[in-house]
Amino acid sequence: MTTTAPARIRGYRPGDHDALHEICIRTGKGGQDATGHYRDPGILPAIFASPYAELEPGLVFVADDGGPVIGYIVGTADSTAFFAAFRERWLPTVAARYPAPEGTPEGPDAHLRDLLHHAERMLVPEIAAEYPAHLHIDLLPEGQKRGLGRKLMETYLGALRERGVPGVHLGMDPANTNALAFYERMGFERLPEPPGREDGFHLGLRL
């Protein structure tokens, strides 16, 4: 009989970098594998995983069941400071591999390269003022339906509370109804969107 080993949530270690990279790609298309969707899918972790491990490793936690890491949560306590550091410290390390597109971006790769070079677009000052932290969480299929998402989230939120952070937010794809249900169970609520922003919506949680 096959059994699933109990998983633990622990802090990030430098040796986890490749696992974060892989998980981000394997969950990068609405929770599904994005490998064949991009010419170079490494652009995904270059935006949504690796900079957090580099710039704020103390707020990166992983799910570990004794083998390769099967999930993670990454984030920052201060979104405004994070995106400033992203431009000043992180972007120069990856810009040559992922150059900014010339002209209007066309295709999924170009759109992500454009986002990489203008990551501050993800910052919504009106939201970050009250909910300064933000996060990204991903679990491989073998890590799902085991309560690990909740454990990762509780660990991350606990770390934010220890730092005195007043609130946390995240961006939502309206089509990802399973994720929305999870966040709502965790207590997140939909936030009012500033005028002119129509690409999805945001959820927030006061801590």
GROMACS .gro file of N, CA, C and O in nm, residues 44-123:
model
  320
   44LEU      N    1   0.894   3.308  -1.585
   44LEU     CA    2   0.795   3.307  -1.477
   44LEU      C    3   0.862   3.317  -1.339
   44LEU      O    4   0.830   3.409  -1.262
   45PRO      N    5   0.952   3.224  -1.302
   45PRO     CA    6   1.017   3.239  -1.172
   45PRO      C    7   1.104   3.364  -1.163
   45PRO      O    8   1.127   3.414  -1.053
   46ALA      N    9   1.152   3.415  -1.277
   46ALA     CA   10   1.231   3.539  -1.273
   46ALA      C   11   1.149   3.657  -1.225
   46ALA      O   12   1.204   3.755  -1.175
   47ILE      N   13   1.017   3.647  -1.236
   47ILE     CA   14   0.927   3.753  -1.189
   47ILE      C   15   0.862   3.715  -1.057
   47ILE      O   16   0.856   3.796  -0.964
   48PHE      N   17   0.813   3.593  -1.046
   48PHE     CA   18   0.720   3.558  -0.939
   48PHE      C   19   0.776   3.470  -0.828
   48PHE      O   20   0.705   3.441  -0.732
   49ALA      N   21   0.901   3.427  -0.837
   49ALA     CA   22   0.957   3.340  -0.731
   49ALA      C   23   1.098   3.381  -0.691
   49ALA      O   24   1.123   3.418  -0.576
   50SER      N   25   1.192   3.375  -0.784
   50SER     CA   26   1.332   3.397  -0.751
   50SER      C   27   1.363   3.532  -0.686
   50SER      O   28   1.445   3.539  -0.594
   51PRO      N   29   1.301   3.643  -0.730
   51PRO     CA   30   1.336   3.770  -0.665
   51PRO      C   31   1.298   3.775  -0.518
   51PRO      O   32   1.364   3.842  -0.438
   52TYR      N   33   1.195   3.701  -0.479
   52TYR     CA   34   1.157   3.698  -0.338
   52TYR      C   35   1.262   3.621  -0.257
   52TYR      O   36   1.298   3.663  -0.147
   53ALA      N   37   1.309   3.510  -0.313
   53ALA     CA   38   1.413   3.434  -0.244
   53ALA      C   39   1.541   3.514  -0.233
   53ALA      O   40   1.616   3.499  -0.135
   54GLU      N   41   1.566   3.599  -0.329
   54GLU     CA   42   1.688   3.680  -0.328
   54GLU      C   43   1.673   3.802  -0.238
   54GLU      O   44   1.764   3.835  -0.161
   55LEU      N   45   1.560   3.870  -0.246
   55LEU     CA   46   1.543   3.999  -0.178
   55LEU      C   47   1.482   3.988  -0.039
   55LEU      O   48   1.507   4.072   0.047
   56GLU      N   49   1.401   3.885  -0.015
   56GLU     CA   50   1.336   3.872   0.117
   56GLU      C   51   1.323   3.725   0.156
   56GLU      O   52   1.213   3.673   0.176
   57PRO      N   53   1.436   3.654   0.169
   57PRO     CA   54   1.431   3.510   0.195
   57PRO      C   55   1.366   3.474   0.328
   57PRO      O   56   1.316   3.362   0.343
   58GLY      N   57   1.363   3.567   0.423
   58GLY     CA   58   1.300   3.538   0.551
   58GLY      C   59   1.149   3.525   0.544
   58GLY      O   60   1.087   3.479   0.641
   59LEU      N   61   1.090   3.561   0.431
   59LEU     CA   62   0.946   3.545   0.411
   59LEU      C   63   0.915   3.445   0.301
   59LEU      O   64   0.812   3.451   0.235
   60VAL      N   65   1.006   3.351   0.281
   60VAL     CA   66   0.984   3.240   0.189
   60VAL      C   67   0.979   3.112   0.270
   60VAL      O   68   1.069   3.083   0.348
   61PHE      N   69   0.872   3.035   0.251
   61PHE     CA   70   0.854   2.909   0.322
   61PHE      C   71   0.819   2.800   0.221
   61PHE      O   72   0.755   2.827   0.120
   62VAL      N   73   0.861   2.678   0.251
   62VAL     CA   74   0.840   2.567   0.158
   62VAL      C   75   0.773   2.450   0.229
   62VAL      O   76   0.783   2.434   0.351
   63ALA      N   77   0.705   2.367   0.148
   63ALA     CA   78   0.648   2.241   0.195
   63ALA      C   79   0.743   2.129   0.156
   63ALA      O   80   0.776   2.111   0.038
   64ASP      N   81   0.788   2.054   0.253
   64ASP     CA   82   0.894   1.955   0.236
   64ASP      C   83   0.845   1.823   0.294
   64ASP      O   84   0.815   1.814   0.414
   65ASP      N   85   0.835   1.719   0.209
   65ASP     CA   86   0.791   1.588   0.260
   65ASP      C   87   0.904   1.486   0.259
   65ASP      O   88   0.882   1.366   0.249
   66GLY      N   89   1.028   1.535   0.266
   66GLY     CA   90   1.143   1.447   0.272
   66GLY      C   91   1.213   1.427   0.139
   66GLY      O   92   1.326   1.381   0.134
   67GLY      N   93   1.145   1.461   0.030
   67GLY     CA   94   1.205   1.457  -0.103
   67GLY      C   95   1.219   1.598  -0.155
   67GLY      O   96   1.241   1.692  -0.079
   68PRO      N   97   1.204   1.617  -0.286
   68PRO     CA   98   1.207   1.753  -0.341
   68PRO      C   99   1.093   1.837  -0.284
   68PRO      O  100   0.985   1.787  -0.252
   69VAL      N  101   1.118   1.965  -0.269
   69VAL     CA  102   1.015   2.057  -0.221
   69VAL      C  103   0.894   2.049  -0.314
   69VAL      O  104   0.909   2.044  -0.437
   70ILE      N  105   0.773   2.049  -0.257
   70ILE     CA  106   0.651   2.031  -0.338
   70ILE      C  107   0.562   2.155  -0.338
   70ILE      O  108   0.456   2.155  -0.403
   71GLY      N  109   0.601   2.259  -0.269
   71GLY     CA  110   0.522   2.382  -0.270
   71GLY      C  111   0.594   2.491  -0.196
   71GLY      O  112   0.691   2.467  -0.123
   72TYR      N  113   0.547   2.615  -0.214
   72TYR     CA  114   0.610   2.728  -0.148
   72TYR      C  115   0.513   2.844  -0.135
   72TYR      O  116   0.409   2.849  -0.203
   73ILE      N  117   0.548   2.935  -0.048
   73ILE     CA  118   0.485   3.066  -0.042
   73ILE      C  119   0.597   3.168  -0.036
   73ILE      O  120   0.696   3.149   0.037
   74VAL      N  121   0.586   3.272  -0.117
   74VAL     CA  122   0.685   3.380  -0.118
   74VAL      C  123   0.611   3.511  -0.101
   74VAL      O  124   0.492   3.522  -0.134
   75GLY      N  125   0.680   3.611  -0.051
   75GLY     CA  126   0.615   3.739  -0.036
   75GLY      C  127   0.708   3.844   0.020
   75GLY      O  128   0.828   3.823   0.037
   76THR      N  129   0.650   3.956   0.050
   76THR     CA  130   0.723   4.069   0.106
   76THR      C  131   0.636   4.139   0.209
   76THR      O  132   0.514   4.137   0.199
   77ALA      N  133   0.700   4.199   0.306
   77ALA     CA  134   0.628   4.276   0.407
   77ALA      C  135   0.596   4.417   0.359
   77ALA      O  136   0.506   4.482   0.412
   78ASP      N  137   0.668   4.466   0.260
   78ASP     CA  138   0.654   4.605   0.213
   78ASP      C  139   0.662   4.605   0.061
   78ASP      O  140   0.771   4.603   0.003
   79SER      N  141   0.547   4.608  -0.005
   79SER     CA  142   0.545   4.598  -0.151
   79SER      C  143   0.614   4.715  -0.218
   79SER      O  144   0.681   4.698  -0.321
   80THR      N  145   0.598   4.833  -0.164
   80THR     CA  146   0.661   4.951  -0.225
   80THR      C  147   0.813   4.937  -0.225
   80THR      O  148   0.880   4.958  -0.326
   81ALA      N  149   0.870   4.899  -0.111
   81ALA     CA  150   1.015   4.880  -0.102
   81ALA      C  151   1.060   4.762  -0.187
   81ALA      O  152   1.168   4.766  -0.248
   82PHE      N  153   0.979   4.658  -0.194
   82PHE     CA  154   1.016   4.540  -0.271
   82PHE      C  155   1.033   4.574  -0.419
   82PHE      O  156   1.132   4.536  -0.482
   83PHE      N  157   0.937   4.646  -0.477
   83PHE     CA  158   0.945   4.674  -0.620
   83PHE      C  159   1.057   4.773  -0.651
   83PHE      O  160   1.115   4.769  -0.760
   84ALA      N  161   1.092   4.857  -0.556
   84ALA     CA  162   1.209   4.943  -0.575
   84ALA      C  163   1.336   4.857  -0.578
   84ALA      O  164   1.424   4.877  -0.663
   85ALA      N  165   1.345   4.761  -0.486
   85ALA     CA  166   1.461   4.672  -0.482
   85ALA      C  167   1.464   4.581  -0.604
   85ALA      O  168   1.571   4.547  -0.656
   86PHE      N  169   1.347   4.541  -0.651
   86PHE     CA  170   1.337   4.459  -0.772
   86PHE      C  171   1.407   4.530  -0.887
   86PHE      O  172   1.487   4.471  -0.959
   87ARG      N  173   1.375   4.657  -0.906
   87ARG     CA  174   1.435   4.731  -1.016
   87ARG      C  175   1.583   4.756  -0.994
   87ARG      O  176   1.664   4.739  -1.087
   88GLU      N  177   1.622   4.792  -0.875
   88GLU     CA  178   1.760   4.831  -0.849
   88GLU      C  179   1.854   4.712  -0.835
   88GLU      O  180   1.969   4.717  -0.883
   89ARG      N  181   1.808   4.604  -0.773
   89ARG     CA  182   1.898   4.495  -0.740
   89ARG      C  183   1.872   4.366  -0.817
   89ARG      O  184   1.966   4.292  -0.849
   90TRP      N  185   1.745   4.337  -0.846
   90TRP     CA  186   1.714   4.211  -0.911
   90TRP      C  187   1.718   4.220  -1.063
   90TRP      O  188   1.780   4.137  -1.131
   91LEU      N  189   1.653   4.319  -1.120
   91LEU     CA  190   1.643   4.329  -1.265
   91LEU      C  191   1.779   4.323  -1.335
   91LEU      O  192   1.793   4.254  -1.437
   92PRO      N  193   1.882   4.391  -1.284
   92PRO     CA  194   2.012   4.384  -1.353
   92PRO      C  195   2.068   4.242  -1.365
   92PRO      O  196   2.149   4.216  -1.454
   93THR      N  197   2.026   4.151  -1.278
   93THR     CA  198   2.080   4.015  -1.282
   93THR      C  199   2.014   3.928  -1.387
   93THR      O  200   2.068   3.821  -1.421
   94VAL      N  201   1.898   3.969  -1.440
   94VAL     CA  202   1.825   3.886  -1.535
   94VAL      C  203   1.792   3.959  -1.665
   94VAL      O  204   1.740   3.898  -1.759
   95ALA      N  205   1.821   4.087  -1.673
   95ALA     CA  206   1.782   4.167  -1.789
   95ALA      C  207   1.845   4.118  -1.919
   95ALA      O  208   1.783   4.123  -2.025
   96ALA      N  209   1.969   4.071  -1.913
   96ALA     CA  210   2.035   4.025  -2.036
   96ALA      C  211   1.969   3.899  -2.090
   96ALA      O  212   1.956   3.882  -2.212
   97ARG      N  213   1.926   3.809  -2.002
   97ARG     CA  214   1.861   3.687  -2.048
   97ARG      C  215   1.721   3.716  -2.101
   97ARG      O  216   1.675   3.652  -2.196
   98TYR      N  217   1.654   3.813  -2.040
   98TYR     CA  218   1.517   3.847  -2.078
   98TYR      C  219   1.511   3.996  -2.114
   98TYR      O  220   1.462   4.078  -2.037
   99PRO      N  221   1.560   4.033  -2.231
   99PRO     CA  222   1.560   4.175  -2.267
   99PRO      C  223   1.419   4.228  -2.286
   99PRO      O  224   1.327   4.155  -2.321
  100ALA      N  225   1.404   4.357  -2.262
  100ALA     CA  226   1.274   4.421  -2.282
  100ALA      C  227   1.235   4.415  -2.428
  100ALA      O  228   1.319   4.434  -2.517
  101PRO      N  229   1.109   4.387  -2.460
  101PRO     CA  230   1.067   4.382  -2.601
  101PRO      C  231   1.070   4.521  -2.663
  101PRO      O  232   1.051   4.621  -2.595
  102GLU      N  233   1.096   4.523  -2.791
  102GLU     CA  234   1.093   4.650  -2.865
  102GLU      C  235   0.952   4.674  -2.916
  102GLU      O  236   0.890   4.586  -2.974
  103GLY      N  237   0.901   4.794  -2.895
  103GLY     CA  238   0.767   4.825  -2.939
  103GLY      C  239   0.661   4.760  -2.852
  103GLY      O  240   0.685   4.723  -2.737
  104THR      N  241   0.543   4.744  -2.908
  104THR     CA  242   0.430   4.685  -2.835
  104THR      C  243   0.453   4.535  -2.817
  104THR      O  244   0.479   4.465  -2.916
  105PRO      N  245   0.447   4.486  -2.694
  105PRO     CA  246   0.470   4.342  -2.672
  105PRO      C  247   0.365   4.257  -2.744
  105PRO      O  248   0.245   4.288  -2.742
  106GLU      N  249   0.411   4.151  -2.808
  106GLU     CA  250   0.321   4.058  -2.877
  106GLU      C  251   0.358   3.916  -2.837
  106GLU      O  252   0.473   3.876  -2.847
  107GLY      N  253   0.260   3.841  -2.793
  107GLY     CA  254   0.282   3.704  -2.750
  107GLY      C  255   0.311   3.695  -2.602
  107GLY      O  256   0.351   3.793  -2.539
  108PRO      N  257   0.292   3.577  -2.543
  108PRO     CA  258   0.307   3.561  -2.398
  108PRO      C  259   0.447   3.588  -2.347
  108PRO      O  260   0.465   3.647  -2.241
  109ASP      N  261   0.550   3.549  -2.422
  109ASP     CA  262   0.687   3.574  -2.376
  109ASP      C  263   0.717   3.722  -2.370
  109ASP      O  264   0.773   3.773  -2.272
  110ALA      N  265   0.679   3.794  -2.474
  110ALA     CA  266   0.706   3.937  -2.479
  110ALA      C  267   0.630   4.011  -2.370
  110ALA      O  268   0.683   4.105  -2.308
  111HIS      N  269   0.508   3.971  -2.343
  111HIS     CA  270   0.430   4.037  -2.238
  111HIS      C  271   0.496   4.018  -2.102
  111HIS      O  272   0.501   4.111  -2.021
  112LEU      N  273   0.549   3.898  -2.076
  112LEU     CA  274   0.615   3.876  -1.948
  112LEU      C  275   0.750   3.948  -1.940
  112LEU      O  276   0.787   3.999  -1.834
  113ARG      N  277   0.823   3.953  -2.050
  113ARG     CA  278   0.947   4.029  -2.048
  113ARG      C  279   0.920   4.178  -2.023
  113ARG      O  280   0.995   4.245  -1.952
  114ASP      N  281   0.811   4.226  -2.081
  114ASP     CA  282   0.773   4.365  -2.057
  114ASP      C  283   0.739   4.386  -1.909
  114ASP      O  284   0.779   4.486  -1.848
  115LEU      N  285   0.668   4.289  -1.850
  115LEU     CA  286   0.634   4.299  -1.708
  115LEU      C  287   0.759   4.293  -1.622
  115LEU      O  288   0.771   4.366  -1.523
  116LEU      N  289   0.852   4.207  -1.656
  116LEU     CA  290   0.977   4.197  -1.581
  116LEU      C  291   1.047   4.333  -1.575
  116LEU      O  292   1.097   4.373  -1.470
  117HIS      N  293   1.049   4.403  -1.686
  117HIS     CA  294   1.119   4.531  -1.692
  117HIS      C  295   1.036   4.646  -1.636
  117HIS      O  296   1.088   4.757  -1.620
  118HIS      N  297   0.909   4.619  -1.605
  118HIS     CA  298   0.823   4.721  -1.545
  118HIS      C  299   0.741   4.657  -1.433
  118HIS      O  300   0.619   4.673  -1.426
  119ALA      N  301   0.809   4.583  -1.347
  119ALA     CA  302   0.739   4.508  -1.242
  119ALA      C  303   0.661   4.598  -1.147
  119ALA      O  304   0.564   4.555  -1.085
  120GLU      N  305   0.701   4.725  -1.138
  120GLU     CA  306   0.630   4.818  -1.051
  120GLU      C  307   0.485   4.838  -1.094
  120GLU      O  308   0.404   4.889  -1.016
  121ARG      N  309   0.450   4.795  -1.214
  121ARG     CA  310   0.310   4.802  -1.256
  121ARG      C  311   0.221   4.717  -1.167
  121ARG      O  312   0.100   4.740  -1.158
  122MET      N  313   0.281   4.614  -1.106
  122MET     CA  314   0.202   4.528  -1.017
  122MET      C  315   0.173   4.594  -0.883
  122MET      O  316   0.093   4.543  -0.805
  123LEU      N  317   0.239   4.705  -0.855
  123LEU     CA  318   0.216   4.778  -0.731
  123LEU      C  319   0.096   4.870  -0.748
  123LEU      O  320   0.092   4.952  -0.840
   0.00000   0.00000   0.00000
